Short mmCIF file of C-alpha atoms and ligand atoms in Angstrom, two decimals:
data_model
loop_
_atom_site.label_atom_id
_atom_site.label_comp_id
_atom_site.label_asym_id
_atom_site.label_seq_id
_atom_site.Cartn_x
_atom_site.Cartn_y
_atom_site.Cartn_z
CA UNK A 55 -20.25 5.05 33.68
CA UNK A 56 -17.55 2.17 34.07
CA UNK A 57 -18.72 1.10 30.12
CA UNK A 58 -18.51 4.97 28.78
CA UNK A 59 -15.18 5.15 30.37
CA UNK A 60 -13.77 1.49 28.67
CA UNK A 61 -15.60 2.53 25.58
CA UNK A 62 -13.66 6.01 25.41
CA UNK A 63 -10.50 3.79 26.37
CA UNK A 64 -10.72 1.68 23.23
CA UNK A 65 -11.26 4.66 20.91
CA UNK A 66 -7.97 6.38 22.04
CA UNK A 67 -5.89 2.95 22.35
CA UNK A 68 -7.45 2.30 18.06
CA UNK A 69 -7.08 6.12 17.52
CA UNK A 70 -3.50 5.86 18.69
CA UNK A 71 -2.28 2.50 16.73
CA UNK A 72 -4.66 3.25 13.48
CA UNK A 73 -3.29 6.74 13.27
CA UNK A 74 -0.40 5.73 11.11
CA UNK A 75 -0.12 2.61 8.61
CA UNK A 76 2.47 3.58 6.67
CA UNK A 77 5.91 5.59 7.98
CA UNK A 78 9.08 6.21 6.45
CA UNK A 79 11.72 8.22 8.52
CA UNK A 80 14.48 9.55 6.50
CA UNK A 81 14.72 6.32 4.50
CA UNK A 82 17.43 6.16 1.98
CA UNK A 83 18.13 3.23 -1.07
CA UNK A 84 21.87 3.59 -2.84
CA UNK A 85 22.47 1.64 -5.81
CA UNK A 86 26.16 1.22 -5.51
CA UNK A 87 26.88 5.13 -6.59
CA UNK A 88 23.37 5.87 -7.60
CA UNK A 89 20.97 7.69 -5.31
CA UNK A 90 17.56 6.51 -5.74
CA UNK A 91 15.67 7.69 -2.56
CA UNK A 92 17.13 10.18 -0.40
CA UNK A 93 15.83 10.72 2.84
CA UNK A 94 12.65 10.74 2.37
CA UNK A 95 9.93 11.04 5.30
CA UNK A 96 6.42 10.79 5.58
CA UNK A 97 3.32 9.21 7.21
CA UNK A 98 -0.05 7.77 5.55
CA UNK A 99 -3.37 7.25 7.76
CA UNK A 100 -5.10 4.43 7.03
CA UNK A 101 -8.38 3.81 5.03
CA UNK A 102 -6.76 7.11 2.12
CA UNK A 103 -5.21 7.26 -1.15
CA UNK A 104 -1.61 8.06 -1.28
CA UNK A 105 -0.99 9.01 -4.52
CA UNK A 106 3.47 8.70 -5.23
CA UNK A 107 3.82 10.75 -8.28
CA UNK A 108 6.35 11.27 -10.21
CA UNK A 109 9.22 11.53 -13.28
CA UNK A 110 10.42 8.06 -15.28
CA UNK A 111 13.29 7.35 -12.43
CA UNK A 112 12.50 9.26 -9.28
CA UNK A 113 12.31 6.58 -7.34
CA UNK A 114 8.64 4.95 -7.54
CA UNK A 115 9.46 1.35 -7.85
CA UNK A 116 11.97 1.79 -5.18
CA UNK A 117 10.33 3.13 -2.72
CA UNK A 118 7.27 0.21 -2.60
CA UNK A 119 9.81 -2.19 -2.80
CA UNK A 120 11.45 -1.01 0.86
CA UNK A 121 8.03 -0.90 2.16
CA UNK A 122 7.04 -4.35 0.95
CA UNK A 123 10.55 -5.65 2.48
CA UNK A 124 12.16 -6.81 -1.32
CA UNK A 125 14.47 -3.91 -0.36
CA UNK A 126 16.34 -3.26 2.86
CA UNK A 127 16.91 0.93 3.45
CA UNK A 128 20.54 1.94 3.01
CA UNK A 129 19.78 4.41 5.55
CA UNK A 130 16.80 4.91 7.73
CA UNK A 131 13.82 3.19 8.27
CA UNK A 132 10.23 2.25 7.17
CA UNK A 133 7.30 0.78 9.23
CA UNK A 134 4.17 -1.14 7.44
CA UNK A 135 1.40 -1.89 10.00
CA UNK A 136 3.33 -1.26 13.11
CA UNK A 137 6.26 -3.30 11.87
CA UNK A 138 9.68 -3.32 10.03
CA UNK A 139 9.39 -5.22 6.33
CA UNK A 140 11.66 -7.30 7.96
CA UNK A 141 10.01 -8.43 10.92
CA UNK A 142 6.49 -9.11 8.87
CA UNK A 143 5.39 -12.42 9.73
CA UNK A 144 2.79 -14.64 7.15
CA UNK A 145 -0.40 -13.13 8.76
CA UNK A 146 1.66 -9.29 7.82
CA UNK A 147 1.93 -10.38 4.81
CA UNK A 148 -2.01 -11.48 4.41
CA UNK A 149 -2.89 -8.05 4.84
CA UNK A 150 -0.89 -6.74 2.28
CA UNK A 151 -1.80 -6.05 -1.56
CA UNK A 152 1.00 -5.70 -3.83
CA UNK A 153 0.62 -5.14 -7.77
CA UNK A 154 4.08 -4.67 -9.67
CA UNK A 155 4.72 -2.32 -12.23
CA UNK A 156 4.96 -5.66 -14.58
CA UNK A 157 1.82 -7.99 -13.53
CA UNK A 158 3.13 -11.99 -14.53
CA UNK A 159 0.17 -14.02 -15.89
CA UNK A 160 0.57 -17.35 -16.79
CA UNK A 161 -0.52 -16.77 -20.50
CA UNK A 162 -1.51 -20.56 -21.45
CA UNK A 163 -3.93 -20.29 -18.18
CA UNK A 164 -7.18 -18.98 -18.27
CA UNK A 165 -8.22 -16.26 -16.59
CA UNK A 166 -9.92 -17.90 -13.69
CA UNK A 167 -6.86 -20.37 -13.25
CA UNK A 168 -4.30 -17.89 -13.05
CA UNK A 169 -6.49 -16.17 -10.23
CA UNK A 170 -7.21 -19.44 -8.59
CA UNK A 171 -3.56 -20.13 -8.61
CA UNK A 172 -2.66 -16.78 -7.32
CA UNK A 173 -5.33 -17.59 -4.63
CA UNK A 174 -3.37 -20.75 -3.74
CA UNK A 175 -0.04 -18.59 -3.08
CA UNK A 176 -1.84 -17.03 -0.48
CA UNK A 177 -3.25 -20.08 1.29
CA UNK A 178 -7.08 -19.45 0.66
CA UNK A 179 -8.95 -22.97 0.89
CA UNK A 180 -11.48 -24.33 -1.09
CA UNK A 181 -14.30 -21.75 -0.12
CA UNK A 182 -11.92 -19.28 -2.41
CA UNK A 183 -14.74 -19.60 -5.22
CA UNK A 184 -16.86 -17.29 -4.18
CA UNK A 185 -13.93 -14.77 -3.53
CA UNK A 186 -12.95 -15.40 -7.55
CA UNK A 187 -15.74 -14.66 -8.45
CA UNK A 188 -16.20 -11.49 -6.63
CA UNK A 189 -12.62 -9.86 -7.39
CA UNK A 190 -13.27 -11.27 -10.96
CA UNK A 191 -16.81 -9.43 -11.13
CA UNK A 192 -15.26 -5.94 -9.36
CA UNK A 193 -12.71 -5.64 -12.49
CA UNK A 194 -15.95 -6.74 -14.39
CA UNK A 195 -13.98 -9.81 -15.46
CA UNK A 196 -16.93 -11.94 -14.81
CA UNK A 197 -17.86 -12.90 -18.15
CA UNK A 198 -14.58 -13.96 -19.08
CA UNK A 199 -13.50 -16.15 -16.87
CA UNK A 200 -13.14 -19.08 -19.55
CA UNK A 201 -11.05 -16.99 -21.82
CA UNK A 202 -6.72 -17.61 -22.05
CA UNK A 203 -4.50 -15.35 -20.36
CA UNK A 204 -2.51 -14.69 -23.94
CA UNK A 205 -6.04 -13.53 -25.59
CA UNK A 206 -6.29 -10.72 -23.59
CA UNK A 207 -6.63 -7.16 -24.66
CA UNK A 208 -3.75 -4.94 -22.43
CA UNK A 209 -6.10 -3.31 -20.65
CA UNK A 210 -7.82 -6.41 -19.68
CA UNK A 211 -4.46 -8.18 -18.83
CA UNK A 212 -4.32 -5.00 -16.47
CA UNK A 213 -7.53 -5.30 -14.92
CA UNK A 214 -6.99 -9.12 -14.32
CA UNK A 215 -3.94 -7.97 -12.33
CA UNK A 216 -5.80 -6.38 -10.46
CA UNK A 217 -7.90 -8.69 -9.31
CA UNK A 218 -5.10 -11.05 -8.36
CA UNK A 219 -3.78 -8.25 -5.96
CA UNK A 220 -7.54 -8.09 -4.67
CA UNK A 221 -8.29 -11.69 -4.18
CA UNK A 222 -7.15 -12.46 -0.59
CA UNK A 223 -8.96 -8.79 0.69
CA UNK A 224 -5.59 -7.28 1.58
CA UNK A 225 -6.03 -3.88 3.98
CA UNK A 226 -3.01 -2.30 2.32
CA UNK A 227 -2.76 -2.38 -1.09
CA UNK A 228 0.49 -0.83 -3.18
CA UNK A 229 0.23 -0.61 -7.10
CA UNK A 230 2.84 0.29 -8.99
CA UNK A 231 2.07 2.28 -11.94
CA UNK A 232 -1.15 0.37 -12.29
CA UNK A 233 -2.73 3.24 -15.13
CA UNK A 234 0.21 3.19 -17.15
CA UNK A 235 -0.16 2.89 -20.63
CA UNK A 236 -4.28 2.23 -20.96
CA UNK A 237 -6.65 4.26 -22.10
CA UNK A 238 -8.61 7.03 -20.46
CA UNK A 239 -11.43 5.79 -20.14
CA UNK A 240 -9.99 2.31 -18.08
CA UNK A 241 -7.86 5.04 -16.46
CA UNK A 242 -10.88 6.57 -14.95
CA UNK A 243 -12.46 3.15 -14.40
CA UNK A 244 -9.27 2.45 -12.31
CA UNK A 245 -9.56 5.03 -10.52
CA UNK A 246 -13.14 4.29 -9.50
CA UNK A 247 -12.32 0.96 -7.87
CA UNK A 248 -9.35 2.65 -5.98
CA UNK A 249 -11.90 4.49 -4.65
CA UNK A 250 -14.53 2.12 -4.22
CA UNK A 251 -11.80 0.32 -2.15
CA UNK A 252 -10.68 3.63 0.26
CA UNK A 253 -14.78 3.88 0.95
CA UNK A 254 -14.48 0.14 2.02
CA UNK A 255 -12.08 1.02 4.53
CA UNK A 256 -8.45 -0.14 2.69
CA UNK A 257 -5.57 1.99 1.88
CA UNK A 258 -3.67 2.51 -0.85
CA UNK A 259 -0.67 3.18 -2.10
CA UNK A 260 -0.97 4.40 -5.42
CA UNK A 261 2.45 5.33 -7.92
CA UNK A 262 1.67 7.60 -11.23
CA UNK A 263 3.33 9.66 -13.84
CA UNK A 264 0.31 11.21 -14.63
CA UNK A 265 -0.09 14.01 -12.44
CA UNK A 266 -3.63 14.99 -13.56
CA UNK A 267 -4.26 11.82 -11.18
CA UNK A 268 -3.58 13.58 -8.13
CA UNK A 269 -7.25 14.97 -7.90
CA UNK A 270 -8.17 11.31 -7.34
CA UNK A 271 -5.95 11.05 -4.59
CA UNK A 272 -6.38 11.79 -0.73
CA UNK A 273 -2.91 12.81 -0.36
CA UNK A 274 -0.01 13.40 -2.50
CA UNK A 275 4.03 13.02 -2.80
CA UNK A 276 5.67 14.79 -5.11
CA UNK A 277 9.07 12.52 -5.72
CA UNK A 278 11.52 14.35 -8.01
CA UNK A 279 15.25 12.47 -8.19
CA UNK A 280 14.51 10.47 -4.88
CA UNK A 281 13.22 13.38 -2.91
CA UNK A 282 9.96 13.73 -1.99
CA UNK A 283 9.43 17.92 -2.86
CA UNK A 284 6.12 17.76 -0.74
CA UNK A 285 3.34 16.04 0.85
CA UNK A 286 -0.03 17.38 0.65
CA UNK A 287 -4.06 16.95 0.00
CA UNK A 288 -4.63 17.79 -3.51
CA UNK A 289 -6.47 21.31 -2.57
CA UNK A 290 -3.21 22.15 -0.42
CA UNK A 291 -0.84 21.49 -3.14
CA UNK A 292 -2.66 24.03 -5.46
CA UNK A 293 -2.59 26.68 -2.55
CA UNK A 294 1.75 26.09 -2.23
CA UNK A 295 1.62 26.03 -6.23
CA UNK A 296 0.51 29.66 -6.16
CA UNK A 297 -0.05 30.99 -2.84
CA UNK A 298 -3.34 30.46 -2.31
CA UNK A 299 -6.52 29.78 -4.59
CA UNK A 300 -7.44 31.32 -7.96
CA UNK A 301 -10.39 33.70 -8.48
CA UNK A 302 -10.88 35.47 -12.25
CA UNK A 303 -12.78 38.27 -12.37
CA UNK A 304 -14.48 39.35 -15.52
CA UNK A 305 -15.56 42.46 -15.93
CA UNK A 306 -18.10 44.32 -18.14
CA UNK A 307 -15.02 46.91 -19.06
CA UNK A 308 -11.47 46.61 -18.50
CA UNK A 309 -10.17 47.82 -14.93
CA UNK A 310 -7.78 50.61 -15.53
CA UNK A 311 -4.20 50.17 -13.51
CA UNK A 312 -5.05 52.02 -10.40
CA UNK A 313 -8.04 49.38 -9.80
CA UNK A 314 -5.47 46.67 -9.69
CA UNK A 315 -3.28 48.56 -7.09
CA UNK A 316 -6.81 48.68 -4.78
CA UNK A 317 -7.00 45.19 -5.09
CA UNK A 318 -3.94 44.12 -4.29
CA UNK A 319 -4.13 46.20 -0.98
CA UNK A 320 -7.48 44.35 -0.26
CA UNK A 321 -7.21 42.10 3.09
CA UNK A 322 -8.42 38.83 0.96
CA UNK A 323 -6.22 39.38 -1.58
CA UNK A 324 -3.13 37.39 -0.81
CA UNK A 325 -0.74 37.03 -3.55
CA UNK A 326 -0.80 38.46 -7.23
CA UNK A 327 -3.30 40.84 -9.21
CA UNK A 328 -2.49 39.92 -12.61
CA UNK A 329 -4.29 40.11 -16.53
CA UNK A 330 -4.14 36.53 -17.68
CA UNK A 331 -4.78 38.00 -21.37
CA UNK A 332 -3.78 41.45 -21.82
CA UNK A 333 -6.94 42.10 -24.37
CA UNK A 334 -9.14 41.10 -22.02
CA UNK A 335 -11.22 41.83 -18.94
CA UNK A 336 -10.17 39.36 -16.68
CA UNK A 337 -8.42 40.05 -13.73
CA UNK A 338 -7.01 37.14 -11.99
CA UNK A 339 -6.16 37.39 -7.93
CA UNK A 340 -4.62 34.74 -6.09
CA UNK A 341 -6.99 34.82 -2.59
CA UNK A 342 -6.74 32.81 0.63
CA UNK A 343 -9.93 31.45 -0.17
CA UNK A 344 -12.44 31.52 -3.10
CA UNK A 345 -15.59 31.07 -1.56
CA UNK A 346 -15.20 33.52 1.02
CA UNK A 347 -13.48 36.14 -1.18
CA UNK A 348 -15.67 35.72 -4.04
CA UNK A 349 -18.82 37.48 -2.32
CA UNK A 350 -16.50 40.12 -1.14
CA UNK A 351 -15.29 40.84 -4.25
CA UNK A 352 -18.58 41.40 -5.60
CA UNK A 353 -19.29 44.01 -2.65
CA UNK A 354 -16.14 45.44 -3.47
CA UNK A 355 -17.48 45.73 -7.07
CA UNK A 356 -20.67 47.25 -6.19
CA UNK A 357 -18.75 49.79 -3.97
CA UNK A 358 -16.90 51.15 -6.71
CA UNK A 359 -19.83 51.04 -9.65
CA UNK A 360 -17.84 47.99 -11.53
CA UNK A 361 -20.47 46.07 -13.81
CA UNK A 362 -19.29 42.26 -13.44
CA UNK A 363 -19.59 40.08 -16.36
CA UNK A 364 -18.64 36.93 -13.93
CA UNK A 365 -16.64 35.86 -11.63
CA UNK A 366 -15.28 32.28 -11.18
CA UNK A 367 -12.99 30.28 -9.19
CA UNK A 368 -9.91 29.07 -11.88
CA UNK A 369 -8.70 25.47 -11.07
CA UNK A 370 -5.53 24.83 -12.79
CA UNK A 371 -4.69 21.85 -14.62
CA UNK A 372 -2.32 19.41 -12.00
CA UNK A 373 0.11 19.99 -14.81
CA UNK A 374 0.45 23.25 -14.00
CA UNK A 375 0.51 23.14 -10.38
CA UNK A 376 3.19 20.56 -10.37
CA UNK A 377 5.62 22.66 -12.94
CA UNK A 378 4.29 25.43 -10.30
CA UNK A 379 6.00 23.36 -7.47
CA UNK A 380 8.93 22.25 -8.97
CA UNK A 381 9.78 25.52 -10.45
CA UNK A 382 9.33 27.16 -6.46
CA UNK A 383 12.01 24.26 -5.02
CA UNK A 384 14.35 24.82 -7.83
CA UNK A 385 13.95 28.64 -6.64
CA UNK A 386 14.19 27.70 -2.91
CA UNK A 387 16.96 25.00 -3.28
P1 ADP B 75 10.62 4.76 -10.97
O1 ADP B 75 9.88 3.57 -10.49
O2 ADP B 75 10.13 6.06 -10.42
O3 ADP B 75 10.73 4.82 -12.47
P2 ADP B 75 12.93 3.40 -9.85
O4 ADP B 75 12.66 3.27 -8.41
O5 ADP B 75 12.72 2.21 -10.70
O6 ADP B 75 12.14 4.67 -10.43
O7 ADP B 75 14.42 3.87 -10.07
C1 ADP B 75 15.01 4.98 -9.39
C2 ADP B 75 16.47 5.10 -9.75
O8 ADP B 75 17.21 4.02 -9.18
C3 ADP B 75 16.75 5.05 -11.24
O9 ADP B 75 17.79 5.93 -11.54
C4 ADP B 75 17.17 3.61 -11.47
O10 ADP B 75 18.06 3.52 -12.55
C5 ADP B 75 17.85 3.25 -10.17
N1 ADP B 75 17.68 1.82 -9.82
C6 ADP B 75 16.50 1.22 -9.50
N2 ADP B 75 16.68 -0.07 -9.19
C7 ADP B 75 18.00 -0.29 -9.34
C8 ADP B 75 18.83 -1.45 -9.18
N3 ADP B 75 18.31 -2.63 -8.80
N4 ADP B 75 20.14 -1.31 -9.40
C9 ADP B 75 20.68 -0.13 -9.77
N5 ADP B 75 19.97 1.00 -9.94
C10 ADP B 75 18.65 0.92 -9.74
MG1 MG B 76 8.79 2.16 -11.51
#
């Protein structure tokens, strides 16, 4: 009994201080006239992806820079791990991953020196070897440890990065545009390790202009001009994008008008019946959700002798969703 009880006790006392790593309440950074995040407020559990996407200039850079303390807030205020940038101590600071937008390698070093120097920064002793070694090997590095810093291919300059941010085991990591610029297929790599790293328990802090990216992430900010539009998991920002989620309905002859009316008035139909080609045979109907409106669909169909070529959820392209978004706050604001 008395060990149940202490044992529940520590889940609610880590429940309550693990709930939140990350919090920014109605932070603000001026730039003498220049707005470049305005009041923006959120919260990020731990051990996620937070992806921070957006536009050339809305604020990225900025707003990891206030959370990593190079910045103080103009207005409002941000906590990291319980505490104020300000108030992080050395052993705050341990914890913390942070990859710039422009990763500095010493160029006449080799790859393993400039990560064994980067390793010294941060203190680690002579044991640090083995830790190389194993940040070098998770960017797949290994093999070229002995090569110069200036001999580099981009990408790999990139993925050495990296592992510099990686090589102390920080909890919270923040890159900064680390998938700008490289290829796909490093892109997607990129991406892997992110994840690799969220299974492993770490959080990160992620800052894209790609917005196809945001089906990587756990979560997502939208950041247009210093505001951040919304917050959401990737699945909710399609469903505020158009009002729910997307079901196309092919069938074997095209649905005359009065069809369409009937399924608009249908209780699982939740937003608009439209033709997405005007030729065609598809119907498209925004639902509250797919999987349970698809198989009523197909009763519906059955009711009313409609032969069904298919029918299919439709995931749009992030692009999409995001001009979706931003077109429905332009609207609103
Ligand atoms: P992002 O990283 O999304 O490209 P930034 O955070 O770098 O955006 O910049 C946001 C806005 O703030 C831009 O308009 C930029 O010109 C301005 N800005 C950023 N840093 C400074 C600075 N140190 N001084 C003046 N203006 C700045
Ligand atoms: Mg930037």
């Amino acid at each position: 009994m008395v060990l149940s009880t202490s044992a529940e006790q520590n889940q609610i006392q880590s429940g309550a201080t693990n709930d939140v790593i990350i919090e920014a309440k109605a932070v603000s950074k001026h730039f003498g006239s220049e707005i470049a995040i305005n009041e923006v407020s959120f919260q990020i559990p731990p051990g996620k992806i937070f992806g921070f996407i957006g536009p050339s200039g809305s604020g990225k850079t900025t707003m990891i820079r206030l959370l990593a303390g190079i910045y103080k807030p103009t207005a409002g205020d941000v906590s990291v791990l319980g505490l104020r940038p300000s108030q992080f101590t050395r052993q705050t600071r341990e914890r913390i991953g942070y990859m710039p937008q422009l990763f500095v390698l010493y160029p006449g070093l080799t790859v393993w020196e400039n990560l064994s120097f980067v390793a010294s920064i941060y203190g680690m002793g002579l044991q640090r070897g083995a830790r190389l070694k194993q940040a070098l090997d998770f960017v797949e590095l290994g093999g070229h440890k002995n090569k110069l810093a200036r001999t580099l291919s981009g990408g790999m300059q990139r993925r050495l990065g990296l592992a510099a941010t990686l090589v102390n085991d920080p909890e919270l990591i923040f890159l900064d545009e680390p998938t700008a610029g490289i290829d796909p297929v490093l892109r997607q790599k990129f991406w892997g390790h992110f994840r690799e790293l969220r299974d492993k328990g770490r959080t990160l802090f992620v800052t894209t202009q790609y917005v196809g990216e945001a089906a990587y992430c756990d979560l997502v900010g939208v950041l247009v001009q210093g505001r951040l539009l919304v917050m959401d998991t990737p699945t909710g920002l399609r469903h505020r994008a158009f009002g729910g989620e997307i079901v196309d309905l092919r069938t074997k002859e095209r649905l005359d008008r009065s069809y369409l009316e009937i399924l608009r008035g249908l209780p699982f139909v939740t937003g608009k019946v439209t033709r997405p080609d005007e030729q065609g045979t598809i119907v498209r109907l925004i639902v509250d959700e797919a999987s349970t409106a698809m198989p009523a669909l197909l009763d519906w169909c059955k009711e009313q002798n409609v032969a069904i070529e298919s029918i299919e959820e439709h995931l749009p392209p992030f692009d999409d969703i995001f001009v979706a978004l931003v077109k429905k706050e332009a609207a609103h604001g």
